[in-house]
């Protein structure tokens, strides 16, 4: 992509309404534009990141054996009356009527609809286990939408739902989700810590929230400092190996980490004083096991091996996809702008031509650009006739992990400069080695 033709409405000034750095940077780097309170349009650069997150989520969900579906944004109130949540949900649910005076609502989550799909088609235990998920816009009429995409009213969520015959099977699903979420966040360059939490209006007994530690986080968290040392690393986990998933879960959840201090205070007291931490975090996901709460209310049963009708055990699992864009920026930025992790960057590298219009510099850039594209990489080429300082400032703000700088002086010696956004370290390399280095980084 050529920056001269790319729609990135960069702002020079800090927008007054943005209180936290991710919101400020998302507006300044032209990722989003507020449409109205808590509702945003995603501009090309922001939308690209959102798509990259979505792809990572799809890949990890598919390898865990989960099946993607798409459910509607508008739902009939009837199903929600069946589960009892139509009245319970309160003012966060946006309600409306159609022309026939029928009650509709904008989906805040989708347990009811997916349970309806299940009960309409599945009657035997032989069709279990089953996990269906979607990535879809949700609406919750938050009383105080704030911090940009962090707490929106309209937001993008991956929501998944498992159906199992027994509690034991459902807990395997729970563990599998916990592991797949750890892997998903790690691929996004994030350290998300699973913490025990209250289950809230979704209901149920077992729940973990995934927290990214950040000063601007909305949740107060309490944990044993040792949990921050845990790393998923390069571990390859077979999602269908129950005991492997269980041992990852045990490892991560044996250490104290909660989003509310009220439970098990005695356990906290058992941790040596110097390891007791209190901090703030951004909740980027949550998984639930709620047993037969919805299946009983809505008649989602299967016949078991003895021919008995039995309600299925369920859980649901959510990832805040749009919130993650903000969380990734909170965790990866400096005073100049965003620093995208390589796994989610909107473009693989920037290409800065220091002397646009100089035939040699133009030809060298063109050549590098074409070769990167040929290798399957996406460069963002700053081909504008702006001074170098302005080009660097824009690239630093946008935050691509690598920048190639091409100028007449270097070209005389046959080299260009490759700069890491995170370390700021530059090296002079031939154009060929630069391209090869980037290929090997992103392979
Ligand atoms: N039905 C379950 C799981 S599918 C559910 O709705 N879970 S949730 O309420 O925890 O939401 C899942 C994730 O969506 C949260 O962890 C959070 O990352 C994100 N999220 C929730 N509310 C908002 C919001 N107002 N703005 C942005 N993201 C949100």
Coordinates of C-alpha atoms in Angstrom, one line a residue, residues 9-11 15 17-18 22-34 40:
X9 CA -6.5 10.5 8.9
X10 CA -3.6 11.2 11.3
X11 CA -4.3 13.8 13.9
X15 CA -7.9 14.7 21.1
X17 CA -11.9 13.5 24.9
X18 CA -9.3 10.7 25.1
X22 CA -4.8 3.7 23.7
X23 CA -7.8 5.8 22.9
X24 CA -5.6 8.8 22.2
X25 CA -3.4 6.8 19.9
X26 CA -6.2 5.0 18.1
X27 CA -7.7 8.4 17.3
X28 CA -4.4 10.1 16.4
X29 CA -3.2 7.2 14.2
X30 CA -6.5 7.2 12.3
X31 CA -7.7 3.8 13.4
X32 CA -11.2 4.7 14.5
X33 CA -13.7 7.5 14.4
X34 CA -16.4 7.9 17.0
X40 CA -17.1 3.7 16.5

